[in-house]
Amino acid sequence: MIMAEIDRSNLPLPEPKFTGKIGKTYQDSKSAWPELPKPPKGAPNVLLILLDDVGFGQVSTFGGPVPTSALDKLAKEGLRYTRFHTTAICGPSRAALITGRNHHNCGTGFLSEYATGFPSYNNMIPQSTASIGRILKENGYATSWFGKNHNTPDWESSIAGPFDRWPTGMGFDYFYGFISGETHQYYPVLFENTVAVEPDKSPEEGYHFMEDMTDRAINWIRYSKSVSPDKPFLCYFAPGAAHAPHHAPTKWRDKFKGQFDDGWEKVREATYKRQLEMGIIPEGTELTEKPEWVQDWDGLSANEKKLFARFMENFAGYLSYADSECGRLIDAVKGLPDADNTIIIYIVGDNGASSEGGFTGTVNEVMNLNGVPSTIEDNLEIYDDIGGPDTEPHYPLGWAWCGNAPFQWVKQVASHFGGTRNPMVISWPRSITDHGGIRPQFTHLIDIVPTILDAADIPAPDTVNGVEQKPMDGVSIISTFASADAHAVRDRQYFEVFSNRAIYDQGWIACAQHTFPWRQDYAPGKWEEDNWELYNIDEDFSEAKNLAKEHPEKVEELKKLWDGEAEKYSVYPLDDRGAGRLTEPKPSPGGADPDRTEFTYYAGAYRLAETAAPNTKNRSHTIIAEIDNGDGKAEGVIVAAGGMSAGFSLYVKDGKPVYHYNYFEKERTSVVSKKALPKGKSKIELAFAYDGGGLGKGGEAVLMIDGEEVARERVENTVAGRFGVDTFGVGGDNGSPVSNEYKPPFLFTGGKIERVDIKLAPKDLSESEEDELKERYLAFAQHIE
C-alpha cells in the first residue's frame, strides 16, 4: 500500500512547504531546511544484473555446460524463472527492461543503427516512458548504471551531446561504461558520466573491463552506504559479457581445454539431459531437431574441430569469468548491514545465444563483417592467443544453436524461444523463503520495473517533469515470490524484431520466422508468404511440435490477435529492409552527412562514433594538420580513426610524422617521414590517392611537411566498410590502438595541435558497388547489437 502522506504519482515530488518562521530579523525568525525526497519506509536496495548474448542452455544453473558458481549460489538462495522472456535483441531488450514498456512503445523497435523516423523506431526513448532510474531517483534512491549502454542514439553518443538520453540524463546519478553494442574488453571506449576516460592500466598490467566495472560498482555501493546508510540504491550492472568480442583472461579460457571436443550436438544433448534432471524443463519436453544450417560435427575436418572447440573454450572462460565478477559484486552487497532487504535480479542474457560468428567463427569479427575471409589455417596460427588482447573472437553459429537448448533458433529470431527465452534468478532474503524454487510463470522483461516499484511501495507515476506517462505494459511478479502455483501474471505477449513475429496467448503461441541473422540476400517485403507455426507450450515446452496444420483456425485467431497487439503497441510499420534502414538519413552531428566533404577539428575532439566522423573510405582524401612543435619535442597522435581491428593514424614519434594504415591486422603500412618535424609551426599533410575501380582498393599515401614530400608508400588494400567499434579523435588514439608502434591513448604532448582539416574527394562508386557497401554496413550493424 502506498504511503498516504506523500503523493508520489507526479514526479518530481512537490517541494515541501517552509515550516519555519520568517520575521523582520533573524532574531525573530526560525529557519527550517526542506526535507529531501525519501522512499517509503522499508524500500529495498536493488541490484539489477543483465548479461549479454547468453543462451538458455549455456549456464550451469539452468543445465548448461558453463559453470556459473555465483548464479548457482544465488539460485539456491532465491528463485529460478524458467519461462522468462526478452525481445531477442540487445537495444530493444534493454529499453524494455529499464522502462517497463514494450520495446516499440518506448521508441526502440530495433537498433539505433537502423533507426527510422517513426516514433516506434527512432531509438529516442520518449519522456513519456521514464526509466526506473528516473522514477527511483525522484523517490529518494541513489541510482547508478555500470557497463553497456546501447540505448543512447548513435547520433547523440559523442561528447558534444545532447545528454538527455545518456544514463545520467535518464535518471541515473552515476554512469561508468561504454555507449555501443560492444567494446574491446582490454581497450574499452569508456565514459564516466558524460566524460570520456581511459582505463587506469594496460592489458599487460592485467586490465580487463569486467574487473574494472565490478570494482567501480562495489566502490559506488559502499561509498553510497557509507555516506547515506539509510538511503536505498539501484545499481544496474550490465557487463559486455558474453557479447563478442569474447575476451577471456588466459587462466579462464584454459580451464576448459578439451571440454568441448565432442562437438555441439553431443554438448547440446548433455545439456538437455541435465535440464530434465534438474527440473529446469518439464518431463516429456523434447529436444528440438538440428536444423540444416548447423553443420554435422563429425563432418568437420580435424583442424576445424580443433579451432571450433577452442572458440567455445574461450567463450566458456569469458562467461564463467563474468559470472565470477558478478559474484564478487553480489558478495559485496551481501556484506552490507541491510543485505537482507536487497533484491538481486540476475538476468542471463538480453537475447538468446548469438550466431553472428557465422559458420566458421572468427578471430577478427570486423574483418569478417567487411567481407574479408580468414582461413582455418590462419586462425590456428594464433590458437593460443584466441581471447587475448590482440584478437576479437566469436564462436561459430553451431555453438549458438547448442547454447539455446532445448529450443529452436538463435538471437535476433524473435519468433522462437531460442531468441527470446533467457534464464533469470531473483533473490530477496527478507521476502523469498522458497530457497532454490523454480517458477514456471510466463514473464517478460517489461515486468521487472513494475516488480521493483511494487517491492518499494512506489506507484508508477502519472507524470514526470510535467510529461504524462504511458501506462506500464508490464505487471509485478511479486505474487510468484511466495508460491510456484501463483496465478499466471501474464497470459498474452507479442514479439517482433526485424519482422520475425510471435504472439503468446493463454498457453498457445503462433510464430513466423521471417529473416536469418547471417543472411542479407532474402527478398524483403514478402510478409504474406511467411509460414506461421503453432505450438501449445503448456504441453510442448520447447516448441518441438508444430500444430499449425491440425489447428489452422487457431493460427488465424492468433494472427489477428498479433495484429491487434501490433496496433496497440505501435509495432507498425513493419520494415525488414536491412541496408535500406541502415543507410536511411538520420539526425546528423556533421560527419554523418553523406554530402559533406570538408571538415575541421580541433584538439580534444575525440570519441566520435565512426558513423559521425568523416568517411575516408573508397575515395581519395587529404588530411592537413597545423602543428606547433614548440622546441621540437612534440609527439603523439594527431588524428586517428578505428583501432586494433582496422583504421588509420597520423602521429609524431621520435620527432618524425608517421601515417599508419591497418588493414585488419593482415597488412600494416607505415609511411614514415625522412625528415624530422621542425620546431615551431608547420603543416603536416597526408594525401591519399585512391586507385578507384571498386570497393576496398589500394592507393598511394604521400606524406608532406609544409608542402615538401617527405615519404611515400603504396597501400595495397583498404577497408571498404567499417573499421570497427573504436572511434575517431584528434589528439589521441582512444580505445584499442590503430598502430602497434605505440600504446594507447598516445596523447599529443610537447606541442599543440592548432587544427586538423580533412577533405574528401567525391565518391565514384557504381550503383552495384553502393549496394554491396550497404550490405557490408548491414552485416556490421547486425553483429554489434
PDB file of C-alpha atoms in Angstrom, residues 184-188 198-215 247-250 387-390:
ATOM      1  CA  HIS A 184      37.014  -4.208 -26.634  1.00  0.00           C
ATOM      2  CA  GLN A 185      37.329  -5.611 -23.110  1.00  0.00           C
ATOM      3  CA  TYR A 186      41.056  -4.884 -22.880  1.00  0.00           C
ATOM      4  CA  TYR A 187      40.876  -1.465 -24.588  1.00  0.00           C
ATOM      5  CA  PRO A 188      37.320  -0.281 -23.872  1.00  0.00           C
ATOM      6  CA  GLU A 198      40.788   5.875 -20.151  1.00  0.00           C
ATOM      7  CA  PRO A 199      41.472   2.671 -18.188  1.00  0.00           C
ATOM      8  CA  ASP A 200      43.921   3.173 -15.352  1.00  0.00           C
ATOM      9  CA  LYS A 201      46.195   0.368 -16.519  1.00  0.00           C
ATOM     10  CA  SER A 202      47.073  -1.633 -19.622  1.00  0.00           C
ATOM     11  CA  PRO A 203      46.303  -5.245 -20.607  1.00  0.00           C
ATOM     12  CA  GLU A 204      49.946  -6.052 -19.882  1.00  0.00           C
ATOM     13  CA  GLU A 205      49.317  -4.840 -16.341  1.00  0.00           C
ATOM     14  CA  GLY A 206      46.273  -7.087 -16.042  1.00  0.00           C
ATOM     15  CA  TYR A 207      43.472  -4.791 -17.160  1.00  0.00           C
ATOM     16  CA  HIS A 208      40.097  -6.210 -18.151  1.00  0.00           C
ATOM     17  CA  PHE A 209      36.910  -4.148 -18.251  1.00  0.00           C
ATOM     18  CA  MET A 210      34.877  -6.813 -16.450  1.00  0.00           C
ATOM     19  CA  GLU A 211      37.043  -6.484 -13.356  1.00  0.00           C
ATOM     20  CA  ASP A 212      37.203  -2.707 -13.695  1.00  0.00           C
ATOM     21  CA  MET A 213      33.439  -2.199 -13.812  1.00  0.00           C
ATOM     22  CA  THR A 214      32.977  -4.563 -10.879  1.00  0.00           C
ATOM     23  CA  ASP A 215      35.484  -2.599  -8.801  1.00  0.00           C
ATOM     24  CA  HIS A 247      37.754 -11.722 -24.328  1.00  0.00           C
ATOM     25  CA  ALA A 248      38.681 -14.217 -21.627  1.00  0.00           C
ATOM     26  CA  PRO A 249      41.795 -13.920 -19.451  1.00  0.00           C
ATOM     27  CA  THR A 250      44.214 -16.760 -20.166  1.00  0.00           C
ATOM     28  CA  GLY A 387      40.539 -14.443 -26.410  1.00  0.00           C
ATOM     29  CA  GLY A 388      43.587 -12.290 -25.727  1.00  0.00           C
ATOM     30  CA  PRO A 389      44.060  -8.533 -26.327  1.00  0.00           C
ATOM     31  CA  ASP A 390      45.199  -8.979 -29.937  1.00  0.00           C
TER      32      ASP A 390
END
